[in-house]
CSV table of C-alpha atoms and ligand atoms in Angstrom, one decimal:
chain,number,residue,atom,x,y,z
A,1,MET,CA,0.0,0.0,0.0
A,2,LYS,CA,1.4,3.3,-1.0
A,3,VAL,CA,1.3,6.0,1.7
A,4,ILE,CA,0.9,9.6,0.5
A,5,ILE,CA,1.5,12.2,3.2
A,6,ASN,CA,0.5,15.8,2.7
A,7,ASN,CA,2.8,18.1,4.7
A,8,LYS,CA,0.7,21.2,4.3
A,9,ARG,CA,-2.6,19.7,5.3
A,10,GLY,CA,-4.1,20.8,1.9
A,11,SER,CA,-7.7,19.9,0.9
A,12,ILE,CA,-8.3,16.4,-0.4
A,13,LEU,CA,-10.2,18.0,-3.2
A,14,ASP,CA,-6.9,19.6,-4.5
A,15,ILE,CA,-5.5,16.1,-5.5
A,16,GLU,CA,-5.6,15.6,-9.2
A,17,LYS,CA,-7.6,12.7,-10.5
A,18,GLY,CA,-4.7,11.6,-12.8
A,19,TYR,CA,-2.3,11.5,-9.9
A,20,ILE,CA,-4.6,9.1,-8.0
A,21,LEU,CA,-5.2,6.9,-11.0
A,22,GLU,CA,-1.5,6.7,-11.8
A,23,ASN,CA,-0.6,5.6,-8.3
A,24,LEU,CA,-3.5,3.2,-8.0
A,25,LYS,CA,-2.4,1.6,-11.3
A,26,GLU,CA,1.1,1.0,-9.9
A,27,TYR,CA,0.4,0.2,-6.3
A,28,GLY,CA,-3.2,-1.1,-6.2
A,29,SER,CA,-4.0,0.7,-2.9
A,30,LEU,CA,-3.3,4.1,-1.4
A,31,ASN,CA,-3.4,5.6,2.1
A,32,LEU,CA,-3.8,9.4,2.1
A,33,LYS,CA,-2.6,11.0,5.3
A,34,ASN,CA,-2.8,14.5,6.8
A,35,PHE,CA,-5.2,15.9,4.2
A,36,ASP,CA,-8.0,18.3,5.2
A,37,VAL,CA,-11.1,16.1,4.8
A,38,SER,CA,-14.6,15.8,6.2
A,39,VAL,CA,-17.4,13.4,5.4
A,40,ASP,CA,-18.7,16.0,3.0
A,41,THR,CA,-15.4,16.6,1.1
A,42,PHE,CA,-14.7,12.8,1.1
A,43,SER,CA,-18.0,12.4,-0.7
A,44,LYS,CA,-17.1,15.1,-3.2
A,45,PHE,CA,-13.6,13.5,-3.6
A,46,ILE,CA,-15.3,10.2,-4.6
A,47,GLY,CA,-17.3,12.1,-7.1
A,48,LYS,CA,-14.1,13.6,-8.5
A,49,ILE,CA,-12.3,10.3,-8.9
A,50,ALA,CA,-15.2,8.1,-10.0
A,51,SER,CA,-17.4,8.7,-13.0
A,52,ARG,CA,-20.2,6.8,-11.5
A,53,ILE,CA,-21.0,6.1,-7.8
A,54,THR,CA,-22.5,3.0,-6.4
A,55,ASN,CA,-22.9,1.8,-2.9
A,56,ASP,CA,-23.9,-1.1,-0.7
A,57,PRO,CA,-27.7,-1.1,-0.5
A,58,ALA,CA,-27.7,-2.6,3.0
A,59,ARG,CA,-26.1,0.4,4.5
A,60,LYS,CA,-27.6,3.7,5.4
A,61,ALA,CA,-26.7,6.6,3.2
A,62,SER,CA,-24.8,9.3,5.2
A,63,THR,CA,-24.0,11.7,2.5
A,64,LYS,CA,-24.5,11.6,-1.3
A,65,ASN,CA,-21.7,9.2,-2.0
A,66,THR,CA,-20.7,7.5,1.2
A,67,GLN,CA,-22.2,5.2,3.9
A,68,GLN,CA,-21.1,4.7,7.5
A,69,ILE,CA,-19.9,1.1,7.8
A,70,MET,CA,-21.8,-0.7,10.5
A,71,ALA,CA,-21.8,-4.3,9.3
A,72,GLY,CA,-21.9,-6.1,12.6
A,73,ASP,CA,-19.1,-6.6,15.1
A,74,MET,CA,-17.6,-9.8,13.8
A,75,ALA,CA,-14.4,-10.1,11.9
A,76,MET,CA,-15.0,-10.0,8.2
A,77,GLY,CA,-13.2,-12.2,5.7
A,78,LEU,CA,-11.4,-10.8,2.7
A,79,HIS,CA,-13.6,-9.8,-0.3
A,80,LEU,CA,-13.9,-7.5,-3.3
A,81,GLU,CA,-16.6,-5.0,-2.5
A,82,ASN,CA,-19.8,-6.4,-4.1
A,83,GLY,CA,-17.6,-9.2,-5.5
A,84,ASN,CA,-20.5,-11.6,-5.4
A,85,ALA,CA,-22.9,-9.2,-7.0
A,86,PRO,CA,-23.6,-8.7,-10.8
A,87,TYR,CA,-21.6,-5.5,-11.0
A,88,VAL,CA,-18.2,-5.1,-9.3
A,89,PRO,CA,-17.2,-1.4,-8.6
A,90,ASP,CA,-13.7,-0.3,-9.8
A,91,PHE,CA,-12.9,1.6,-6.6
A,92,GLN,CA,-13.4,1.1,-2.9
A,93,PHE,CA,-12.9,4.2,-0.8
A,94,PHE,CA,-12.6,4.5,3.0
A,95,TYR,CA,-12.5,7.6,5.3
A,96,CYS,CA,-11.7,7.1,8.9
A,97,PRO,CA,-12.5,10.2,11.1
A,98,ILE,CA,-11.8,8.2,14.3
A,99,ALA,CA,-9.3,5.4,14.0
A,100,PRO,CA,-9.7,2.3,16.2
A,101,LYS,CA,-7.5,2.1,19.3
A,102,LYS,CA,-7.9,-1.7,19.7
A,103,LEU,CA,-8.1,-4.2,16.9
A,104,SER,CA,-11.2,-3.3,14.8
A,105,ARG,CA,-8.8,-2.5,11.9
A,106,THR,CA,-9.6,-2.7,8.2
A,107,THR,CA,-7.4,-5.2,6.4
A,108,TYR,CA,-6.3,-5.5,2.8
A,109,CYS,CA,-4.7,-8.1,0.6
A,110,ASP,CA,-2.9,-7.4,-2.7
A,111,GLY,CA,-4.3,-10.0,-5.1
A,112,GLU,CA,-1.1,-9.8,-7.2
A,113,LYS,CA,0.9,-11.1,-4.2
A,114,ALA,CA,-1.8,-13.6,-3.2
A,115,PHE,CA,-1.7,-14.9,-6.8
A,116,ARG,CA,2.0,-15.5,-6.6
A,117,ARG,CA,1.6,-17.7,-3.5
A,118,LEU,CA,-0.7,-20.2,-5.3
A,119,SER,CA,0.7,-23.5,-6.6
A,120,LYS,CA,0.8,-23.7,-10.4
A,121,PRO,CA,-2.0,-26.3,-10.6
A,122,THR,CA,-4.4,-24.2,-8.4
A,123,ALA,CA,-3.5,-21.0,-10.2
A,124,LYS,CA,-4.3,-22.7,-13.5
A,125,LEU,CA,-7.5,-24.2,-12.3
A,126,LEU,CA,-8.8,-20.9,-10.9
A,127,GLN,CA,-8.0,-19.2,-14.2
A,128,ASN,CA,-9.9,-21.7,-16.2
A,129,ARG,CA,-12.9,-22.6,-14.0
A,130,LYS,CA,-15.3,-19.9,-12.8
A,131,ILE,CA,-16.6,-19.6,-9.3
A,132,MET,CA,-20.4,-19.3,-8.7
A,133,TYR,CA,-21.7,-17.0,-6.0
A,134,THR,CA,-25.3,-17.8,-5.1
A,135,ARG,CA,-27.3,-15.4,-3.0
A,136,PHE,CA,-30.9,-15.0,-1.8
A,137,ILE,CA,-32.0,-11.4,-1.6
A,138,ASP,CA,-35.1,-9.9,-0.2
A,139,GLU,CA,-37.3,-7.7,-2.4
A,140,ALA,CA,-36.5,-4.4,-0.8
A,141,LEU,CA,-32.7,-5.1,-1.0
A,142,TRP,CA,-32.6,-6.1,-4.7
A,143,LYS,CA,-34.8,-3.2,-5.7
A,144,LYS,CA,-32.4,-0.9,-3.9
A,145,TYR,CA,-29.4,-2.6,-5.4
A,146,PHE,CA,-30.6,-2.4,-9.0
A,147,SER,CA,-32.0,1.2,-8.5
A,148,THR,CA,-28.5,2.3,-7.4
A,149,GLU,CA,-26.7,0.5,-10.2
A,150,PHE,CA,-29.2,1.7,-12.9
A,151,ASN,CA,-29.5,5.1,-11.4
A,152,LYS,CA,-33.3,5.0,-11.6
A,153,GLN,CA,-36.2,3.6,-9.6
A,154,VAL,CA,-36.4,-0.1,-10.3
A,155,THR,CA,-39.7,-1.7,-9.3
A,156,SER,CA,-39.7,-5.0,-11.2
A,157,LEU,CA,-37.4,-7.7,-12.5
A,158,ASP,CA,-38.5,-7.1,-16.0
A,159,GLU,CA,-36.7,-3.8,-15.9
A,160,VAL,CA,-33.5,-5.7,-14.8
A,161,ARG,CA,-33.4,-8.8,-16.9
A,162,PRO,CA,-32.5,-7.3,-20.3
A,163,PHE,CA,-29.5,-5.5,-18.8
A,164,LEU,CA,-28.0,-8.3,-16.7
A,165,PRO,CA,-24.4,-9.2,-17.4
A,166,GLU,CA,-23.9,-12.5,-19.2
A,167,ASN,CA,-22.5,-14.0,-16.0
A,168,THR,CA,-25.7,-13.4,-14.0
A,169,GLU,CA,-28.8,-15.6,-13.7
A,170,ILE,CA,-31.8,-14.5,-11.6
A,171,ILE,CA,-34.4,-16.9,-10.2
A,172,ASP,CA,-37.7,-15.7,-8.7
A,173,HIS,CA,-38.8,-17.0,-5.4
A,174,ASP,CA,-41.8,-16.5,-3.1
A,175,ASN,CA,-42.6,-13.1,-1.4
A,176,GLY,CA,-40.5,-11.1,-3.9
A,177,LYS,CA,-37.3,-12.8,-2.9
A,178,ILE,CA,-34.8,-13.6,-5.6
A,179,GLU,CA,-31.8,-15.9,-6.0
A,180,TRP,CA,-28.9,-14.6,-8.1
A,181,ARG,CA,-26.1,-16.8,-9.4
A,182,VAL,CA,-23.1,-14.8,-10.5
A,183,ARG,CA,-20.2,-16.6,-12.2
A,184,ARG,CA,-16.7,-15.1,-12.4
A,185,TYR,CA,-13.0,-16.1,-12.3
A,186,ALA,CA,-11.0,-15.9,-9.0
A,187,VAL,CA,-7.8,-15.5,-11.0
A,188,TYR,CA,-7.6,-13.1,-13.9
A,189,ASN,CA,-5.8,-10.1,-15.4
A,190,ASP,CA,-6.6,-6.9,-13.5
A,191,PRO,CA,-7.8,-4.4,-16.1
A,192,MET,CA,-6.1,-1.4,-14.4
A,193,SER,CA,-2.6,-2.8,-13.7
A,194,LYS,CA,-2.7,-5.6,-16.3
A,195,LEU,CA,-1.2,-7.9,-13.6
A,196,LYS,CA,-2.5,-11.4,-13.0
A,197,VAL,CA,-4.3,-11.4,-9.6
A,198,GLN,CA,-6.1,-13.7,-7.3
A,199,ALA,CA,-9.1,-11.5,-6.2
A,200,HIS,CA,-12.6,-12.7,-5.2
A,201,SER,CA,-15.2,-12.8,-2.4
A,202,ILE,CA,-14.8,-16.5,-1.6
A,203,LEU,CA,-13.8,-15.9,2.0
A,204,ALA,CA,-16.4,-13.5,3.2
A,205,PRO,CA,-19.8,-14.3,4.5
A,206,SER,CA,-22.0,-11.2,4.0
A,207,ILE,CA,-23.3,-9.7,7.2
A,208,ASN,CA,-26.1,-7.7,5.7
A,209,TYR,CA,-27.6,-10.5,3.6
A,210,ASP,CA,-28.1,-14.3,3.8
A,211,ILE,CA,-24.8,-16.0,3.6
A,212,PRO,CA,-23.8,-16.6,0.0
A,213,ARG,CA,-23.0,-20.1,-1.3
A,214,VAL,CA,-19.7,-20.4,-3.1
A,215,THR,CA,-19.3,-23.3,-5.6
A,216,TRP,CA,-17.8,-24.0,-9.0
A,217,SER,CA,-19.9,-22.5,-11.8
A,218,ASP,CA,-21.8,-25.8,-12.4
A,219,GLY,CA,-22.8,-25.9,-8.7
A,220,SER,CA,-20.3,-28.6,-7.7
A,221,LEU,CA,-18.4,-28.2,-4.4
A,222,ILE,CA,-14.9,-26.7,-4.4
A,223,ASN,CA,-12.5,-29.2,-3.0
A,224,PRO,CA,-11.6,-28.2,0.6
A,225,SER,CA,-7.9,-28.5,-0.2
A,226,ILE,CA,-8.3,-25.8,-2.9
A,227,ILE,CA,-10.2,-23.6,-0.4
A,228,GLY,CA,-7.4,-24.2,2.1
A,229,GLU,CA,-4.8,-23.0,-0.4
A,230,ILE,CA,-6.9,-19.9,-1.2
A,231,ILE,CA,-7.2,-19.1,2.5
A,232,GLU,CA,-3.5,-19.6,3.2
A,233,SER,CA,-2.2,-17.7,0.2
A,234,CYS,CA,-4.5,-14.8,1.0
A,235,GLU,CA,-3.9,-14.8,4.8
A,236,LYS,CA,-0.1,-14.6,4.2
A,237,GLU,CA,-0.6,-11.4,2.3
A,238,THR,CA,-3.2,-9.8,4.5
A,239,HIS,CA,-2.2,-6.7,6.6
A,240,PRO,CA,-4.1,-4.1,8.6
A,241,ILE,CA,-4.4,-0.7,6.9
A,242,ASP,CA,-2.6,1.7,9.2
A,243,LEU,CA,-5.5,4.1,9.5
A,244,GLU,CA,-5.0,7.2,11.7
A,245,ASP,CA,-7.6,9.8,12.5
A,246,GLY,CA,-8.6,11.6,9.3
A,247,ASP,CA,-7.1,9.1,6.9
A,248,VAL,CA,-8.5,8.1,3.5
A,249,ALA,CA,-7.7,4.9,1.7
A,250,ILE,CA,-8.5,3.9,-1.9
A,251,LEU,CA,-8.4,0.4,-3.3
A,252,ASN,CA,-8.4,-0.9,-6.8
A,253,ASN,CA,-11.4,-3.2,-6.2
A,254,HIS,CA,-10.4,-5.7,-8.9
A,255,ARG,CA,-7.0,-6.3,-7.5
A,256,VAL,CA,-7.0,-5.6,-3.8
A,257,MET,CA,-9.4,-7.4,-1.4
A,258,HIS,CA,-10.3,-6.0,2.0
A,259,GLY,CA,-11.7,-7.3,5.3
A,260,ARG,CA,-11.9,-6.4,8.9
A,261,GLU,CA,-10.8,-7.5,12.3
A,262,GLU,CA,-13.3,-8.0,15.1
A,263,ILE,CA,-14.8,-4.7,16.2
A,264,LEU,CA,-13.6,-4.2,19.8
A,265,ASP,CA,-13.5,-0.5,19.8
A,266,PRO,CA,-17.0,0.9,19.7
A,267,ASN,CA,-15.7,4.5,19.1
A,268,ARG,CA,-14.2,3.7,15.7
A,269,VAL,CA,-15.9,5.6,12.9
A,270,LEU,CA,-15.4,4.5,9.2
A,271,PHE,CA,-17.2,5.6,6.1
A,272,GLY,CA,-17.1,3.8,2.8
A,273,GLY,CA,-18.0,4.5,-0.8
A,274,GLN,CA,-17.6,2.7,-4.1
A,275,GLY,CA,-17.5,3.9,-7.7
A,276,TYR,CA,-16.7,3.1,-11.3
A,277,LEU,CA,-13.8,4.4,-13.4
B,301,FE2,FE1,-16.4,-4.5,2.2
């Protein structure tokens, strides 16, 4: 993770978009320190870097482009933000007004390094065989999700189906509930850096939704030894982000996964936002 320290405490809004993109392309993740930032300017900053904003529908909107992150107290496994949803944002942003004093840290894992830790056969397998994420989602949540992604009020699945990516299948269930099956590779070339990465949402149960099922694309179980290798290769490359009061972090959400330690510090405050290039 590249740390960028501003000596003059200039506004975060003075950072050039090109400078952020160049650094993100090279390093995959950035930690911005000592900038003048508030929830409001953080939100504007996201609007400056990303051409389109999205967010996690299960969280409450705090400002236009951000949500305060309150997804339970449990530790959270590594994942790409919305990595088990039909559309994966290009950027994940964090703003931490009050850093945690004890554990509760946000973690990250550079998928380029995690890829290099895989054995050749597993790397090859994951490049050639897609993973399937199956999730059950209540009516209110999927409506909110697609409304956000399509930037208009979505009220029925008929409005969604013609625009679904090829990798996504949606099955209707009772009471407006849907099941989506999203298929994608866990090892691929990251579009921004062009590097080969291991990046996915295999290791994270979702706190705000029913727990997703992770299988091969045909629904068959992934061998536990493969899962074991994925866990080990990722854990060895997982580090806490050294967030101090007022820090901002930006992750290339196709290359760098993030997670969280158990929340032991109730005073920690963290905002998140997502967007597209
Ligand atoms: Fe997340």
